[in-house]
Amino acid sequence: MTGAERPATLAVTAGRPPRAPGAPVNPPIVLSSTFVSQGEPGPGDRFYGRGGTPAWEPFEAALGALEGAERPAVVFSSGMAAIAAVFSLVEPGATIVVPRHAYQTTLGFVDELVARTSGQLVRVDVANTAEVLAALDGASLVLLESPTNPMLEVAELPEILAAARSLGVRSVVDNTFATPLGQRPLALGADLVVHSVTKYLAGHSDVVLGAVVAADDQLDGLVRAHRTLHGAIAGPFEVWLALRGLRTLALRVERSQANAAELERRLSTHPLVAGVRHPSLPDDPGHERASRLMNGFGSILGVRPVGGAAAADAVVSAVGLWLPATSLGGVESSIERRRRFATETSSVPDDLLRLSVGIEDVDDLWDDLDRALHA
Ligand SMILES: *Cc1c(COP(=O)(O)O)cnc(C)c1O
């Protein structure tokens, strides 16, 4: 490897065993909780499976390379474990800035953290740059999603991340929705990137896994130390599956984005659809920014059917191909009304359906959705 490959190539090439006659093409699944060692272990020496294992290294190398980092990613047992690790960097009583719309469990996590540590929480509209910049003053950490879950708001990441750095505010970007093929937050000035590997990176709805990628060695060391001390470590099979999934990331993202763009184009003139949200639509509030900052628009759609929440529930009950399920980023298309969860933020419309578009034939997806809208 020359180290100069483009992301779609890196997804295939990174984290392979060294090329040698007779060498395996894929890394083996390593099942060992302990490693031969005696005396005082040096930095990076393997001695016990919670501190480090070759079961993680190929995936960590591949994701670090994909995010354009100078170091490997740090894999965790879930996206939430990764998010908990980055929030462990915040001192008690600190001010934290988060999107008003974001992944539900992330918002639940920060609510609990701030209540327990007497901190301050500022929730911002990430699309309103002036509001975000004002909130950074005096903050300790800012977490951003762009596009946000489930409202698909797009943030002016370079300007916000530069301001955070100059103010000494630690910045974290949850890059689950965009994937490193859509944007590389470290290059835009983020201190840390977090992923729910469960979603697009693994891509097959068969593992729950997370990761952090750090911009410098000090942060990387703190996140690794947190993993060892708190113990939210990933299992060898899950990490192996995630790396296997990662190999086809570019193909899956390309196909699902193309499907999403086509569906959103058709839905935007559907008589039974009151509103469609996707940054690829020319009149979407995030369109200009996403066109400038992102490579592709992602494959999550927000759809509001005519008839309110009851009509939205009826659509979910009527689909046959689309999967009524939460989560996103798998090869299969899924649909859910977000406000079915009592914990979903109340400014998310009651009738909003979140569609995670997969890689099926777009005409089959359309036929099923159109039929369900008429049901
Ligand atoms: C799913 C998700 C998470 C949480 O990840 P888990 O792997 O479910 O723990 C965090 N952020 C976003 C944007 C997600 O979609």
Short mmCIF file of C-alpha atoms and ligand atoms in Angstrom, two decimals:
data_model
loop_
_atom_site.label_atom_id
_atom_site.label_comp_id
_atom_site.label_asym_id
_atom_site.label_seq_id
_atom_site.Cartn_x
_atom_site.Cartn_y
_atom_site.Cartn_z
CA MET A 1 0.00 0.00 0.00
CA THR A 2 1.28 3.45 -0.82
CA GLY A 3 -0.83 5.24 1.80
CA ALA A 4 -2.23 7.47 -0.95
CA GLU A 5 -5.30 5.46 -1.86
CA ARG A 6 -8.69 7.09 -2.14
CA PRO A 7 -11.39 6.16 0.41
CA ALA A 8 -13.27 3.63 -1.75
CA THR A 9 -9.98 1.79 -2.29
CA LEU A 10 -8.94 2.02 1.35
CA ALA A 11 -12.21 0.37 2.37
CA VAL A 12 -11.00 -2.66 0.41
CA THR A 13 -7.24 -2.56 1.07
CA ALA A 14 -6.71 -1.28 4.63
CA GLY A 15 -6.20 -3.70 7.51
CA ARG A 16 -5.05 -6.65 5.40
CA PRO A 17 -2.32 -9.02 6.59
CA PRO A 18 1.11 -8.35 5.03
CA ARG A 19 1.46 -9.79 1.51
CA ALA A 20 3.66 -12.85 1.61
CA PRO A 21 3.59 -16.14 -0.26
CA GLY A 22 0.93 -18.31 1.34
CA ALA A 23 -0.32 -15.56 3.65
CA PRO A 24 -4.09 -15.31 4.22
CA VAL A 25 -5.84 -12.48 2.39
CA ASN A 26 -8.03 -11.73 5.40
CA PRO A 27 -7.00 -11.34 9.02
CA PRO A 28 -7.85 -14.39 11.13
CA ILE A 29 -10.40 -14.24 13.96
CA VAL A 30 -8.21 -14.26 17.04
CA LEU A 31 -9.76 -15.88 20.11
CA SER A 32 -7.41 -15.34 22.99
CA SER A 33 -7.97 -13.55 26.27
CA THR A 34 -4.31 -13.51 27.22
CA PHE A 35 -0.96 -13.30 25.45
CA VAL A 36 2.45 -14.72 26.22
CA SER A 37 4.32 -12.13 28.21
CA GLN A 38 6.51 -11.77 31.28
CA GLY A 39 8.09 -8.87 33.09
CA GLU A 40 6.82 -5.29 32.92
CA PRO A 41 4.92 -4.83 29.61
CA GLY A 42 6.09 -1.89 27.50
CA PRO A 43 3.71 0.59 25.84
CA GLY A 44 1.60 -1.22 23.26
CA ASP A 45 2.76 -4.68 24.36
CA ARG A 46 0.00 -7.25 24.36
CA PHE A 47 -0.56 -9.11 27.57
CA TYR A 48 -4.34 -9.23 28.28
CA GLY A 49 -7.34 -9.08 25.95
CA ARG A 50 -9.07 -6.11 27.52
CA GLY A 51 -6.04 -3.89 26.92
CA GLY A 52 -5.51 -4.82 23.30
CA THR A 53 -5.83 -7.76 20.96
CA PRO A 54 -5.02 -8.52 17.32
CA ALA A 55 -8.75 -9.22 16.98
CA TRP A 56 -9.32 -5.42 16.86
CA GLU A 57 -6.27 -4.16 15.00
CA PRO A 58 -7.20 -4.75 11.33
CA PHE A 59 -10.59 -3.04 11.70
CA GLU A 60 -9.06 -0.22 13.73
CA ALA A 61 -6.39 0.31 11.08
CA ALA A 62 -8.97 0.32 8.30
CA LEU A 63 -11.34 2.80 9.95
CA GLY A 64 -8.45 5.09 10.99
CA ALA A 65 -7.25 5.13 7.38
CA LEU A 66 -10.77 5.79 6.07
CA GLU A 67 -11.18 8.76 8.40
CA GLY A 68 -7.81 10.09 7.21
CA ALA A 69 -6.38 9.84 10.73
CA GLU A 70 -2.70 9.36 11.44
CA ARG A 71 -3.56 6.59 13.90
CA PRO A 72 -5.94 3.63 14.13
CA ALA A 73 -9.50 3.95 15.38
CA VAL A 74 -10.42 2.69 18.87
CA VAL A 75 -13.16 0.07 18.67
CA PHE A 76 -15.84 -0.25 21.39
CA SER A 77 -18.66 -2.66 22.16
CA SER A 78 -21.27 -0.19 20.86
CA GLY A 79 -21.66 3.31 19.51
CA MET A 80 -22.89 4.39 22.93
CA ALA A 81 -19.76 2.96 24.60
CA ALA A 82 -17.71 5.08 22.18
CA ILE A 83 -19.80 8.16 23.00
CA ALA A 84 -19.48 7.49 26.75
CA ALA A 85 -15.70 7.31 26.29
CA VAL A 86 -15.48 10.74 24.68
CA PHE A 87 -17.74 12.29 27.31
CA SER A 88 -15.43 10.92 30.01
CA LEU A 89 -13.06 13.70 28.89
CA VAL A 90 -15.45 16.31 30.33
CA GLU A 91 -14.83 17.50 33.88
CA PRO A 92 -17.79 17.63 36.34
CA GLY A 93 -19.78 20.86 36.11
CA ALA A 94 -18.67 21.59 32.56
CA THR A 95 -20.84 23.06 29.83
CA ILE A 96 -21.68 20.71 26.98
CA VAL A 97 -23.17 21.73 23.63
CA VAL A 98 -25.28 19.19 21.72
CA PRO A 99 -27.70 19.31 18.78
CA ARG A 100 -31.35 19.84 19.69
CA HIS A 101 -32.08 16.95 17.35
CA ALA A 102 -29.72 14.02 17.67
CA TYR A 103 -29.59 10.31 18.29
CA GLN A 104 -32.02 9.71 21.18
CA THR A 105 -29.73 7.69 23.43
CA THR A 106 -26.97 10.27 23.01
CA LEU A 107 -29.34 12.98 24.25
CA GLY A 108 -30.46 10.70 27.09
CA PHE A 109 -26.82 10.09 27.98
CA VAL A 110 -25.93 13.79 28.17
CA ASP A 111 -29.07 14.58 30.18
CA GLU A 112 -28.05 11.98 32.76
CA LEU A 113 -24.41 13.10 32.73
CA VAL A 114 -25.23 16.76 33.23
CA ALA A 115 -27.76 16.03 35.99
CA ARG A 116 -25.30 13.78 37.83
CA THR A 117 -22.30 16.11 37.54
CA SER A 118 -24.13 19.45 37.94
CA GLY A 119 -23.06 20.46 34.46
CA GLN A 120 -24.72 22.76 31.94
CA LEU A 121 -26.32 21.58 28.75
CA VAL A 122 -26.91 23.80 25.73
CA ARG A 123 -28.98 22.36 22.89
CA VAL A 124 -28.50 24.09 19.55
CA ASP A 125 -29.88 24.02 16.05
CA VAL A 126 -26.71 22.84 14.28
CA ALA A 127 -27.89 24.45 11.02
CA ASN A 128 -27.89 27.88 12.72
CA THR A 129 -24.16 28.67 12.72
CA ALA A 130 -24.48 31.88 14.73
CA GLU A 131 -26.40 30.04 17.45
CA VAL A 132 -23.77 27.28 17.62
CA LEU A 133 -20.87 29.76 17.72
CA ALA A 134 -22.52 31.72 20.54
CA ALA A 135 -23.03 28.50 22.53
CA LEU A 136 -19.34 27.57 22.26
CA ASP A 137 -18.29 30.49 24.44
CA GLY A 138 -17.47 28.99 27.85
CA ALA A 139 -18.23 25.41 26.79
CA SER A 140 -15.98 22.45 27.44
CA LEU A 141 -17.14 20.09 24.69
CA VAL A 142 -19.36 20.28 21.62
CA LEU A 143 -20.88 17.20 20.03
CA LEU A 144 -22.19 17.58 16.50
CA GLU A 145 -24.21 15.42 14.20
CA SER A 146 -24.38 16.46 10.55
CA PRO A 147 -26.75 15.50 9.09
CA THR A 148 -28.69 15.18 12.36
CA ASN A 149 -30.87 12.26 13.33
CA PRO A 150 -33.73 12.29 12.37
CA MET A 151 -34.23 15.84 11.04
CA LEU A 152 -31.28 15.83 8.60
CA GLU A 153 -30.09 19.33 9.50
CA VAL A 154 -26.65 20.10 8.06
CA ALA A 155 -24.00 22.02 10.04
CA GLU A 156 -21.32 24.39 8.74
CA LEU A 157 -18.69 22.02 10.14
CA PRO A 158 -15.45 23.78 9.03
CA GLU A 159 -16.44 27.11 10.58
CA ILE A 160 -17.84 25.60 13.78
CA LEU A 161 -14.90 23.24 14.28
CA ALA A 162 -12.37 26.03 13.66
CA ALA A 163 -14.14 28.24 16.20
CA ALA A 164 -14.21 25.41 18.75
CA ARG A 165 -10.49 24.85 18.33
CA SER A 166 -9.63 28.51 18.72
CA LEU A 167 -11.80 28.74 21.86
CA GLY A 168 -10.30 25.58 23.37
CA VAL A 169 -13.63 23.72 23.17
CA ARG A 170 -13.17 20.01 22.48
CA SER A 171 -15.16 18.97 19.40
CA VAL A 172 -16.69 15.60 18.61
CA VAL A 173 -18.49 14.72 15.37
CA ASP A 174 -20.79 11.71 15.24
CA ASN A 175 -20.08 10.63 11.64
CA THR A 176 -22.47 7.66 11.62
CA PHE A 177 -24.89 9.15 9.06
CA ALA A 178 -22.36 10.59 6.60
CA THR A 179 -19.74 7.80 6.89
CA PRO A 180 -16.10 8.65 6.11
CA LEU A 181 -17.00 8.45 2.41
CA GLY A 182 -19.38 11.38 2.85
CA GLN A 183 -17.17 13.58 5.03
CA ARG A 184 -13.96 13.37 7.07
CA PRO A 185 -14.47 15.52 10.16
CA LEU A 186 -10.83 15.34 11.33
CA ALA A 187 -9.76 17.11 8.13
CA LEU A 188 -12.42 19.75 8.84
CA GLY A 189 -10.95 20.39 12.31
CA ALA A 190 -12.68 17.94 14.67
CA ASP A 191 -10.80 16.61 17.71
CA LEU A 192 -12.67 13.32 17.80
CA VAL A 193 -14.95 11.32 15.51
CA VAL A 194 -17.39 8.76 16.87
CA HIS A 195 -19.23 6.05 14.97
CA SER A 196 -22.02 3.65 15.56
CA VAL A 197 -20.27 0.93 13.53
CA THR A 198 -23.58 -0.92 13.86
CA LYS A 199 -24.97 1.17 10.99
CA TYR A 200 -23.29 1.80 7.60
CA LEU A 201 -19.76 0.67 8.43
CA ALA A 202 -20.77 -2.89 9.33
CA GLY A 203 -23.82 -2.49 7.10
CA HIS A 204 -25.70 -5.78 7.52
CA SER A 205 -27.71 -5.32 10.74
CA ASP A 206 -25.85 -8.21 12.36
CA VAL A 207 -23.57 -6.50 14.90
CA VAL A 208 -23.68 -3.74 17.50
CA LEU A 209 -20.31 -1.99 17.63
CA GLY A 210 -18.78 1.48 17.99
CA ALA A 211 -15.55 3.36 17.43
CA VAL A 212 -13.69 6.58 18.19
CA VAL A 213 -11.04 8.17 15.97
CA ALA A 214 -8.82 10.82 17.59
CA ALA A 215 -6.98 13.74 16.00
CA ASP A 216 -3.92 13.50 18.26
CA ASP A 217 -1.98 11.02 20.35
CA GLN A 218 -3.00 12.53 23.68
CA LEU A 219 -6.73 12.16 23.01
CA ASP A 220 -6.18 8.74 21.49
CA GLY A 221 -4.35 7.66 24.65
CA LEU A 222 -7.15 8.95 26.90
CA VAL A 223 -9.81 7.11 24.89
CA ARG A 224 -7.80 3.88 24.92
CA ALA A 225 -7.22 4.20 28.66
CA HIS A 226 -10.96 4.71 29.17
CA ARG A 227 -11.67 1.52 27.24
CA THR A 228 -9.24 -0.49 29.33
CA LEU A 229 -10.49 0.95 32.63
CA HIS A 230 -14.22 0.77 31.89
CA GLY A 231 -14.07 -2.43 29.89
CA ALA A 232 -16.65 -1.82 27.12
CA ILE A 233 -14.63 -3.93 24.70
CA ALA A 234 -15.70 -5.48 21.43
CA GLY A 235 -15.82 -9.21 20.77
CA PRO A 236 -13.57 -10.74 18.08
CA PHE A 237 -16.46 -12.07 15.97
CA GLU A 238 -18.25 -8.71 15.88
CA VAL A 239 -15.10 -6.86 14.83
CA TRP A 240 -14.39 -9.43 12.13
CA LEU A 241 -17.93 -9.03 10.77
CA ALA A 242 -17.58 -5.24 10.81
CA LEU A 243 -14.37 -5.42 8.77
CA ARG A 244 -16.02 -7.78 6.33
CA GLY A 245 -18.92 -5.33 6.02
CA LEU A 246 -16.56 -2.38 5.59
CA ARG A 247 -15.09 -3.94 2.42
CA THR A 248 -18.29 -3.14 0.50
CA LEU A 249 -18.98 0.25 2.11
CA ALA A 250 -18.44 2.26 -1.07
CA LEU A 251 -20.76 0.06 -3.13
CA ARG A 252 -23.48 0.02 -0.47
CA VAL A 253 -23.32 3.77 0.09
CA GLU A 254 -23.35 4.50 -3.64
CA ARG A 255 -26.37 2.30 -4.29
CA SER A 256 -28.37 3.33 -1.24
CA GLN A 257 -27.75 7.04 -1.96
CA ALA A 258 -28.85 6.62 -5.55
CA ASN A 259 -31.99 4.79 -4.37
CA ALA A 260 -32.67 7.49 -1.78
CA ALA A 261 -32.31 10.30 -4.32
CA GLU A 262 -34.70 8.59 -6.73
CA LEU A 263 -37.29 7.80 -4.04
CA GLU A 264 -37.17 11.33 -2.68
CA ARG A 265 -37.64 12.72 -6.19
CA ARG A 266 -40.73 10.56 -6.69
CA LEU A 267 -42.08 11.15 -3.17
CA SER A 268 -41.80 14.93 -3.48
CA THR A 269 -44.67 14.94 -6.02
CA HIS A 270 -46.71 12.11 -4.43
CA PRO A 271 -50.30 13.25 -3.70
CA LEU A 272 -50.31 11.44 -0.33
CA VAL A 273 -47.02 12.95 0.87
CA ALA A 274 -47.12 16.27 2.70
CA GLY A 275 -43.37 16.75 3.01
CA VAL A 276 -40.03 15.11 2.21
CA ARG A 277 -36.74 16.00 3.78
CA HIS A 278 -33.41 15.06 2.23
CA PRO A 279 -30.39 17.32 1.63
CA SER A 280 -30.29 16.31 -2.04
CA LEU A 281 -33.56 18.17 -2.76
CA PRO A 282 -32.73 21.58 -4.27
CA ASP A 283 -35.18 23.37 -1.94
CA ASP A 284 -34.07 21.49 1.21
CA PRO A 285 -32.60 23.88 3.82
CA GLY A 286 -29.42 21.75 3.97
CA HIS A 287 -28.94 21.43 0.23
CA GLU A 288 -26.44 24.19 -0.45
CA ARG A 289 -24.28 23.31 2.55
CA ALA A 290 -24.34 19.56 1.94
CA SER A 291 -23.47 20.13 -1.74
CA ARG A 292 -20.44 22.14 -0.68
CA LEU A 293 -19.28 20.11 2.33
CA MET A 294 -20.31 16.52 1.68
CA ASN A 295 -19.58 13.91 -0.91
CA GLY A 296 -23.12 12.64 -1.50
CA PHE A 297 -26.25 13.34 0.51
CA GLY A 298 -26.72 10.11 2.45
CA SER A 299 -29.54 7.62 2.30
CA ILE A 300 -31.83 8.59 5.19
CA LEU A 301 -35.09 10.27 4.21
CA GLY A 302 -37.65 12.09 6.32
CA VAL A 303 -41.18 11.66 4.99
CA ARG A 304 -44.44 13.12 6.34
CA PRO A 305 -47.51 11.45 4.84
CA VAL A 306 -50.80 13.30 4.40
CA GLY A 307 -53.05 12.46 7.39
CA GLY A 308 -50.70 12.86 10.36
CA ALA A 309 -49.35 10.30 12.82
CA ALA A 310 -52.20 7.82 12.25
CA ALA A 311 -51.49 7.82 8.52
CA ALA A 312 -47.77 7.38 9.24
CA ASP A 313 -48.51 4.38 11.47
CA ALA A 314 -50.73 2.96 8.74
CA VAL A 315 -47.88 3.20 6.21
CA VAL A 316 -45.54 1.33 8.58
CA SER A 317 -48.21 -1.37 9.08
CA ALA A 318 -48.81 -1.72 5.35
CA VAL A 319 -45.27 -2.11 3.99
CA GLY A 320 -44.23 -5.57 2.89
CA LEU A 321 -40.69 -5.13 1.56
CA TRP A 322 -39.61 -2.24 3.77
CA LEU A 323 -38.79 -3.48 7.25
CA PRO A 324 -40.71 -1.88 10.13
CA ALA A 325 -37.75 -1.51 12.47
CA THR A 326 -35.46 0.99 14.10
CA SER A 327 -31.76 1.32 13.28
CA LEU A 328 -30.41 2.27 9.87
CA GLY A 329 -27.54 1.78 7.46
CA GLY A 330 -28.16 -1.89 6.66
CA VAL A 331 -28.47 -3.39 3.18
CA GLU A 332 -32.23 -3.71 3.79
CA SER A 333 -34.55 -0.71 3.71
CA SER A 334 -36.32 0.10 6.97
CA ILE A 335 -39.00 2.54 8.08
CA GLU A 336 -40.24 3.86 11.40
CA ARG A 337 -42.27 6.70 12.86
CA ARG A 338 -39.77 8.31 15.19
CA ARG A 339 -42.25 9.72 17.70
CA ARG A 340 -43.45 6.19 18.50
CA PHE A 341 -40.70 6.53 21.11
CA ALA A 342 -41.93 8.67 24.01
CA THR A 343 -38.31 9.84 24.48
CA GLU A 344 -38.02 11.34 20.98
CA THR A 345 -37.57 15.13 21.03
CA SER A 346 -40.98 16.84 20.85
CA SER A 347 -39.91 19.19 18.03
CA VAL A 348 -39.58 16.14 15.77
CA PRO A 349 -42.95 16.11 13.93
CA ASP A 350 -45.36 13.50 15.21
CA ASP A 351 -45.94 12.17 11.69
CA LEU A 352 -42.28 11.99 10.61
CA LEU A 353 -41.27 8.67 9.09
CA ARG A 354 -37.54 8.01 9.01
CA LEU A 355 -36.62 5.87 6.04
CA SER A 356 -33.25 4.14 5.88
CA VAL A 357 -32.89 3.31 2.20
CA GLY A 358 -31.05 0.10 1.39
CA ILE A 359 -29.66 -1.48 -1.74
CA GLU A 360 -32.71 -3.30 -3.13
CA ASP A 361 -34.10 -2.53 -6.60
CA VAL A 362 -35.49 0.99 -6.36
CA ASP A 363 -38.66 0.11 -8.30
CA ASP A 364 -39.54 -2.61 -5.79
CA LEU A 365 -38.96 -0.13 -2.95
CA TRP A 366 -41.14 2.40 -4.74
CA ASP A 367 -43.95 -0.06 -5.52
CA ASP A 368 -44.12 -1.18 -1.89
CA LEU A 369 -44.02 2.36 -0.48
CA ASP A 370 -46.56 3.70 -2.98
CA ARG A 371 -48.91 0.82 -2.16
CA ALA A 372 -48.47 1.41 1.59
CA LEU A 373 -49.16 5.15 1.18
CA HIS A 374 -52.45 4.29 -0.52
CA ALA A 375 -53.39 1.69 2.13
C1 LIG B 1 -27.16 4.12 16.42
C2 LIG B 1 -26.50 5.43 16.66
C3 LIG B 1 -25.74 5.65 17.82
C4 LIG B 1 -25.59 4.62 18.92
O1 LIG B 1 -24.86 3.51 18.47
P1 LIG B 1 -25.09 2.01 19.04
O2 LIG B 1 -24.15 1.22 18.19
O3 LIG B 1 -26.52 1.69 18.83
O4 LIG B 1 -24.71 2.02 20.48
C5 LIG B 1 -25.11 6.88 17.96
N1 LIG B 1 -25.24 7.84 17.03
C6 LIG B 1 -25.98 7.67 15.91
C7 LIG B 1 -26.10 8.78 14.93
C8 LIG B 1 -26.63 6.46 15.69
O5 LIG B 1 -27.37 6.30 14.58
#
